[in-house]
Amino acid sequence: MTTIEINADEIVGVGHNSKTKTAEAVQVGGVAVDRLRSLVERIERLEEERKALGSDIRDIYAEAKSSGFHVKVLRGIIAIRKQDFETVEEYEAMMDVYRNALGMN
Amino acid sequence: MTTIEINADEIVGVGHNSKTKTAEAVQVGGVAVDRLRSLVERIERLEEERKALGSDIRDIYAEAKSSGFHVKVLRGIIAIRKQDFETVEEYEAMMDVYRNALGMN
Amino acid sequence: MTTIEINADEIVGVGHNSKTKTAEAVQVGGVAVDRLRSLVERIERLEEERKALGSDIRDIYAEAKSSGFHVKVLRGIIAIRKQDFETVEEYEAMMDVYRNALGMN
Amino acid sequence: MTTIEINADEIVGVGHNSKTKTAEAVQVGGVAVDRLRSLVERIERLEEERKALGSDIRDIYAEAKSSGFHVKVLRGIIAIRKQDFETVEEYEAMMDVYRNALGMN
DNA sequence: CCCGGCGTTAATGCAC
DNA sequence: GTGCATTAACGCCGGG
């Protein structure tokens, strides 16, 4: 994992910082530095976990494939289960309507 | 009633469709058949042409290869030039925006 | 619409149709049921976690917004830092390639 | 359309070109310049047309949408018609198999 | 000849 | 609902 230190000056990116240090909050260019730093770190941490999960999911599909499962079908199954049942039925019903309209029976 | 050259058998295909044939539009399952058919045909025709172009492009690469050119490098050149084009287009688009913003059109 | 009359409960639980129960695996239609179920559950579990993380991230942005931060700018910062990370990762990956190519591993 | 002149020196990108001009072919760095130029132009012309077709197709889908058609379903229809009939049946049959294996009836 | 990688293109989710 | 940013699907290629 690559760790990069956050520098408050980098974040606000202005030259002539009117830095105002009080007991409550450090402000740079009118921005609460610590608060911002915290937000950025929390977001990045969560996105990192999110990315890792995506990677894990991809691994499972690869595993499924190498076990002889049909990946596209498997994805289809997941997609169907994710949707509301009514939605699927609506979709398929509409597909039938269109296919009938085109004589694709 | 006007003559609309659509065969009911083509259209319907299933038993209980509430087909509604009027002077303006034939509807099957609430779908305007002629309109749908037209859309589908136009899309399919364009996709066919698109596919043919892809085939032509592949042929040229093959020709280049058999002429001794390094195909991967050739693809790289095309890609770079494409990026350049897009950069130029972005630039010009932005120029237009600014010119419009300044009433210079 | 293609409908095939197979009831999993019949096959797996009660009936003795084309069910093939061996010591190793229960198969339905040539599919290893337990394996498939396991894969689906693992994927769905991970996707659930992934979705939850997305929700958490959204919450943080909302929190940032209500703290007076400019959300779009904040997103921009995250994006820029992400690009930097990826550039670094690419660089390191390429370094690895070269090191391996030179037997420096 | 943006037109950019191709410069042979740009393409081969070497400084001290050992250019060899004969009656048959101009060679730069061992590359037949005119031939290469021709190939690049032909490819780019075809890709331009191809891109335009993609744009046209997207326009038709937009038109369909604004006419009240359900775009996703329409895409589904196109996809089905594009495939071999057996392929579709295979897919749907396999979907059924998997769904049955999971008891999703 | 298949298959895994890659570059492109469509689909999805999300914010405004 | 529209545009945008991410993510999945597709087509093409080279190697095993």
XYZ file of C-alpha atoms (C1' of nucleotides) in Angstrom:
452
model
C 0.000 0.000 0.000
C 1.218 3.440 -0.799
C 0.919 6.018 1.913
C 1.224 9.663 1.164
C 1.265 12.294 3.825
C -1.279 15.004 3.512
C 0.115 18.484 3.634
C -2.340 21.188 4.456
C -0.632 23.629 2.127
C -0.993 21.152 -0.698
C -4.669 20.805 -0.049
C -5.587 24.437 -0.079
C -2.902 25.204 -2.581
C -2.544 28.926 -2.101
C 0.646 30.821 -1.621
C -0.010 33.661 0.779
C -1.731 31.700 3.486
C -3.364 33.873 6.073
C -2.993 31.123 8.626
C -5.070 31.719 11.720
C -4.260 29.536 14.669
C -6.748 29.599 17.471
C -7.414 27.241 20.309
C -10.287 25.600 18.448
C -9.206 25.175 14.868
C -6.354 25.780 12.490
C -7.597 27.634 9.487
C -5.765 27.978 6.219
C -7.398 30.175 3.641
C -10.609 29.955 5.624
C -10.502 26.142 5.653
C -10.474 24.055 8.797
C -7.395 21.983 8.061
C -7.768 19.181 10.560
C -11.389 18.655 9.714
C -10.598 18.511 6.025
C -7.708 16.167 6.598
C -9.949 13.876 8.579
C -12.634 13.855 5.912
C -10.154 13.091 3.159
C -8.591 10.268 5.089
C -11.903 8.696 5.984
C -13.102 8.828 2.409
C -9.887 7.417 1.042
C -9.869 4.638 3.544
C -13.387 3.596 2.662
C -12.699 3.813 -1.053
C -9.681 1.618 -0.565
C -11.803 -1.022 1.122
C -14.376 -0.650 -1.595
C -11.781 -1.191 -4.261
C -10.495 -4.262 -2.464
C -13.995 -5.711 -2.376
C -14.321 -5.156 -6.111
C -11.090 -7.041 -6.552
C -12.340 -9.868 -4.364
C -15.511 -10.117 -6.395
C -13.556 -10.293 -9.600
C -11.454 -13.047 -8.089
C -14.534 -15.062 -7.284
C -15.792 -14.777 -10.839
C -12.385 -15.937 -12.035
C -12.532 -18.821 -9.614
C -16.000 -19.704 -10.851
C -14.782 -19.637 -14.414
C -11.868 -21.906 -13.695
C -14.320 -24.244 -11.980
C -16.220 -24.536 -15.215
C -19.111 -22.197 -14.493
C -20.430 -19.967 -17.217
C -19.513 -16.497 -15.983
C -21.973 -14.539 -18.059
C -24.819 -16.693 -16.877
C -23.594 -16.393 -13.320
C -23.598 -12.605 -13.620
C -27.095 -12.838 -15.022
C -28.188 -14.816 -11.994
C -26.726 -12.262 -9.611
C -28.381 -9.453 -11.539
C -31.764 -11.124 -11.392
C -31.529 -11.764 -7.695
C -30.505 -8.177 -7.114
C -33.589 -6.768 -8.759
C -37.069 -6.787 -7.415
C -38.982 -9.667 -8.772
C -41.618 -7.380 -10.232
C -38.954 -5.487 -12.119
C -37.717 -8.651 -13.777
C -41.209 -9.675 -14.685
C -41.909 -6.228 -16.091
C -38.790 -6.384 -18.188
C -39.499 -9.826 -19.539
C -43.117 -8.970 -20.171
C -42.075 -5.916 -22.126
C -39.515 -7.953 -24.036
C -42.318 -10.303 -25.028
C -44.483 -7.383 -26.095
C -41.750 -5.978 -28.314
C -40.851 -9.352 -29.726
C -44.472 -10.004 -30.516
C -44.780 -6.611 -32.120
C -41.882 -7.573 -34.387
C -43.176 -11.052 -35.052
C -40.182 -12.641 -33.382
C -41.950 -15.686 -32.074
C -59.507 2.398 -43.937
C -56.167 2.634 -45.574
C -54.020 -0.282 -46.531
C -51.160 -0.938 -44.199
C -48.907 -3.647 -45.513
C -48.400 -5.613 -42.396
C -49.383 -9.182 -42.039
C -51.392 -9.809 -38.967
C -49.728 -13.154 -38.504
C -46.389 -11.448 -38.439
C -47.569 -8.942 -35.939
C -49.452 -11.039 -33.543
C -48.048 -14.478 -33.201
C -49.667 -14.894 -29.840
C -53.245 -15.404 -29.149
C -54.525 -12.816 -26.762
C -52.904 -9.655 -28.049
C -55.307 -6.762 -28.027
C -54.255 -5.593 -31.469
C -55.617 -2.186 -32.358
C -55.537 -1.286 -36.023
C -56.388 2.313 -36.779
C -55.670 4.639 -39.687
C -52.738 6.195 -37.852
C -50.857 3.394 -36.197
C -50.909 -0.305 -35.670
C -50.442 -1.093 -32.032
C -49.545 -4.429 -30.533
C -49.534 -4.560 -26.780
C -49.513 -0.773 -26.728
C -46.483 -0.604 -29.007
C -46.459 1.236 -32.315
C -45.335 -1.582 -34.544
C -44.245 0.325 -37.621
C -42.267 2.792 -35.598
C -40.576 0.033 -33.662
C -39.827 -1.931 -36.774
C -38.359 1.136 -38.408
C -36.130 1.866 -35.428
C -34.895 -1.686 -35.251
C -34.139 -1.826 -38.953
C -32.297 1.473 -38.934
C -30.201 0.418 -35.981
C -29.432 -2.952 -37.469
C -28.506 -1.438 -40.798
C -26.103 1.018 -39.180
C -24.589 -1.682 -37.016
C -24.064 -3.776 -40.094
C -22.183 -0.955 -41.782
C -20.246 -0.389 -38.614
C -19.264 -4.024 -38.485
C -18.174 -3.916 -42.119
C -15.941 -0.951 -41.388
C -14.364 -2.839 -38.529
C -13.655 -5.638 -40.923
C -12.119 -3.246 -43.433
C -9.884 -1.795 -40.765
C -8.732 -5.229 -39.767
C -7.923 -5.956 -43.384
C -5.733 -2.887 -43.605
C -3.803 -3.897 -40.518
C -3.329 -7.332 -42.022
C -2.133 -5.755 -45.222
C 0.279 -3.576 -43.276
C 1.578 -6.610 -41.447
C 2.189 -8.534 -44.644
C 4.002 -5.475 -45.956
C 6.395 -5.788 -43.081
C 5.036 -3.063 -40.820
C 4.965 -3.598 -37.089
C 1.248 -3.735 -36.368
C 1.406 -2.953 -32.698
C 3.495 0.140 -33.347
C 1.114 1.138 -36.099
C -1.803 0.843 -33.694
C 0.131 2.908 -31.206
C 0.612 5.661 -33.767
C -3.084 5.692 -34.559
C -3.912 5.849 -30.869
C -1.553 8.737 -30.227
C -2.866 10.714 -33.150
C -6.404 10.048 -31.985
C -5.593 11.435 -28.560
C -4.078 14.484 -30.204
C -7.219 14.997 -32.243
C -9.371 14.757 -29.174
C -7.193 17.214 -27.300
C -7.482 19.629 -30.191
C -11.237 19.159 -30.310
C -11.539 19.786 -26.586
C -9.462 22.883 -26.954
C -11.570 24.197 -29.789
C -14.772 23.376 -27.945
C -13.556 25.319 -24.944
C -12.532 28.162 -27.204
C -16.075 28.234 -28.546
C -17.466 28.339 -25.048
C -15.327 31.295 -24.173
C -16.074 33.068 -27.405
C -19.764 32.599 -26.838
C -19.428 33.755 -23.265
C -17.798 36.924 -24.555
C -20.338 37.402 -27.313
C -17.702 36.851 -29.985
C -19.808 34.572 -32.136
C -40.076 -17.364 -23.430
C -38.212 -20.464 -22.481
C -39.506 -22.272 -19.487
C -38.096 -25.568 -18.368
C -40.053 -27.485 -15.811
C -37.555 -28.325 -13.170
C -38.157 -27.832 -9.513
C -35.036 -27.692 -7.453
C -36.778 -28.906 -4.337
C -37.977 -31.959 -6.119
C -34.605 -32.709 -7.536
C -32.403 -31.945 -4.648
C -34.626 -32.581 -1.676
C -37.310 -35.131 -2.412
C -37.480 -36.598 -5.806
C -35.095 -38.864 -7.614
C -35.231 -37.556 -11.127
C -32.000 -36.667 -12.833
C -30.456 -35.971 -9.462
C -27.012 -37.392 -9.095
C -25.973 -37.495 -5.496
C -22.530 -38.813 -4.932
C -20.296 -38.489 -1.944
C -18.619 -35.487 -3.550
C -21.259 -33.280 -5.106
C -24.939 -32.781 -5.739
C -25.550 -31.990 -9.373
C -28.610 -30.393 -10.926
C -28.617 -30.201 -14.683
C -24.905 -30.864 -14.631
C -24.285 -28.022 -12.178
C -22.640 -28.512 -8.824
C -25.299 -26.978 -6.640
C -23.390 -26.396 -3.440
C -20.478 -24.875 -5.270
C -22.754 -22.572 -7.215
C -24.663 -21.562 -4.132
C -21.437 -20.831 -2.338
C -20.162 -18.669 -5.161
C -23.401 -16.738 -5.388
C -23.535 -16.149 -1.668
C -19.947 -15.003 -1.490
C -20.449 -12.586 -4.361
C -23.662 -11.242 -2.938
C -22.131 -10.797 0.471
C -19.190 -8.868 -0.920
C -21.430 -6.739 -3.072
C -23.519 -5.959 -0.056
C -20.471 -4.777 1.852
C -19.373 -2.846 -1.174
C -22.722 -1.128 -1.385
C -22.587 -0.283 2.312
C -19.199 1.327 1.842
C -20.579 3.413 -0.984
C -23.299 4.545 1.347
C -20.788 5.414 4.047
C -18.776 7.462 1.598
C -21.850 9.352 0.538
C -22.590 10.059 4.181
C -19.169 11.566 4.681
C -19.613 13.849 1.721
C -22.951 14.907 3.123
C -21.322 15.545 6.474
C -18.614 17.566 4.785
C -21.216 19.589 2.959
C -23.143 20.366 6.104
C -19.846 21.429 7.687
C -19.519 24.041 5.024
C -17.000 22.304 2.762
C -17.341 22.641 -0.965
C -18.183 19.077 -1.987
C -17.211 19.335 -5.622
C -13.797 20.661 -4.701
C -13.434 17.926 -2.115
C -14.225 15.314 -4.740
C -11.695 16.920 -7.008
C -9.031 16.621 -4.340
C -9.799 12.959 -3.850
C -9.681 12.362 -7.589
C -6.342 14.085 -7.995
C -4.787 12.183 -5.128
C -6.149 8.947 -6.567
C -4.539 9.665 -9.899
C -1.274 10.342 -8.143
C -1.533 7.029 -6.363
C -2.202 5.205 -9.573
C 0.714 6.878 -11.296
C 2.955 5.797 -8.471
C 1.596 2.264 -8.649
C 2.148 2.127 -12.401
C 5.658 3.351 -11.924
C 6.397 0.756 -9.294
C 4.845 -1.996 -11.374
C 7.000 -1.038 -14.308
C 10.036 -0.948 -12.045
C 9.220 -4.494 -10.996
C 8.974 -5.563 -14.609
C 12.345 -4.129 -15.387
C 13.907 -5.554 -12.269
C 12.564 -8.975 -13.123
C 13.755 -8.615 -16.681
C 17.219 -7.897 -15.344
C 17.095 -10.719 -12.838
C 17.223 -8.276 -9.937
C 14.515 -9.949 -7.960
C -13.446 17.599 -39.044
C -9.982 18.408 -37.915
C -7.260 17.647 -40.391
C -3.673 17.386 -39.325
C -0.895 16.989 -41.824
C 1.189 13.920 -41.441
C 4.885 14.540 -41.322
C 7.066 11.553 -41.991
C 9.651 12.778 -39.518
C 6.982 12.934 -36.865
C 5.974 9.383 -37.543
C 9.346 7.760 -37.333
C 10.501 10.230 -34.749
C 14.235 10.018 -35.208
C 16.633 12.884 -35.340
C 19.397 12.158 -37.810
C 17.338 10.565 -40.495
C 19.340 8.453 -42.848
C 16.836 9.225 -45.559
C 17.274 7.092 -48.642
C 15.488 8.397 -51.694
C 15.272 6.033 -54.570
C 13.029 5.920 -57.592
C 10.767 3.357 -55.921
C 10.364 4.351 -52.327
C 11.366 6.959 -49.802
C 12.714 5.275 -46.727
C 13.162 6.901 -43.350
C 14.766 4.761 -40.708
C 14.024 1.740 -42.824
C 10.333 2.605 -43.121
C 8.561 3.142 -46.400
C 7.101 6.534 -45.669
C 4.487 6.849 -48.369
C 3.178 3.391 -47.748
C 2.914 4.066 -44.038
C 1.250 7.396 -44.638
C -1.295 5.731 -46.872
C -2.068 3.033 -44.342
C -2.517 5.512 -41.523
C -4.807 7.698 -43.572
C -6.958 4.812 -44.707
C -7.329 3.487 -41.195
C -8.147 6.870 -39.768
C -10.702 7.546 -42.449
C -12.487 4.266 -41.767
C -12.388 4.800 -38.035
C -13.888 8.200 -38.507
C -16.786 6.724 -40.446
C -17.120 4.037 -37.845
C -17.307 6.611 -35.094
C -19.937 8.535 -37.019
C -22.047 5.412 -37.318
C -21.797 4.870 -33.583
C -23.033 8.382 -33.095
C -25.927 7.798 -35.481
C -26.913 4.677 -33.608
C -26.886 6.512 -30.330
C -29.073 9.166 -31.883
C -31.615 6.587 -32.920
C -31.790 5.198 -29.411
C -32.308 8.720 -28.129
C -35.036 9.232 -30.679
C -36.643 5.965 -29.628
C -36.523 7.049 -26.021
C -38.143 10.379 -26.739
C -40.818 8.482 -28.657
C -41.643 6.594 -25.511
C -39.897 3.314 -26.246
C -38.116 1.500 -23.474
C -34.466 1.759 -24.518
C -33.154 -1.097 -22.452
C -35.736 -3.436 -23.860
C -35.008 -2.172 -27.344
C -31.320 -2.916 -26.876
C -32.290 -6.337 -25.621
C -34.273 -6.957 -28.779
C -31.373 -5.922 -30.976
C -29.043 -8.151 -28.996
C -31.300 -11.156 -29.369
C -31.706 -10.659 -33.079
C -27.951 -10.306 -33.464
C -27.233 -13.667 -31.935
C -27.817 -17.019 -33.454
C -31.082 -18.424 -32.322
C -29.407 -21.465 -30.858
C -27.100 -19.273 -28.836
C -30.007 -17.474 -27.225
C -31.719 -20.710 -26.431
C -28.518 -22.092 -24.970
C -28.131 -19.046 -22.780
C -31.677 -19.107 -21.548
C -31.570 -22.828 -20.971
C -28.403 -22.461 -18.946
C -29.964 -19.603 -17.006
C -32.837 -21.894 -16.169
C -30.460 -24.621 -15.106
C -28.613 -22.309 -12.764
C -31.785 -20.813 -11.394
C -33.177 -24.239 -10.775
C -29.961 -25.296 -9.126
C -30.440 -22.372 -6.748
C -34.107 -23.029 -6.222
C -35.081 -19.712 -7.810
C -38.413 -20.851 -9.236
C -7.210 -23.272 -31.382
C -8.072 -21.412 -27.136
C -7.490 -18.051 -23.759
C -5.935 -14.326 -21.103
C -4.749 -9.356 -21.704
C -5.856 -5.043 -23.562
C -8.116 -1.228 -25.630
C -12.535 0.337 -26.786
C -17.539 0.885 -26.035
C -21.808 0.415 -23.580
C -24.276 0.393 -18.947
C -24.740 1.735 -14.339
C -24.814 4.732 -10.229
C -24.647 9.156 -8.388
C -24.740 13.961 -7.796
C -26.692 18.307 -9.174
C -33.553 14.128 -15.904
C -29.165 15.159 -17.498
C -24.438 14.880 -17.348
C -20.577 12.653 -15.314
C -17.568 9.154 -13.234
C -17.064 4.467 -12.470
C -17.595 -0.357 -13.875
C -18.686 -4.181 -16.856
C -18.952 -6.171 -21.612
C -17.061 -6.710 -26.209
C -13.640 -7.356 -30.025
C -9.122 -7.952 -31.215
C -4.663 -9.666 -30.707
C -0.574 -12.507 -29.560
C 1.265 -16.635 -27.277
C 1.065 -21.354 -25.514
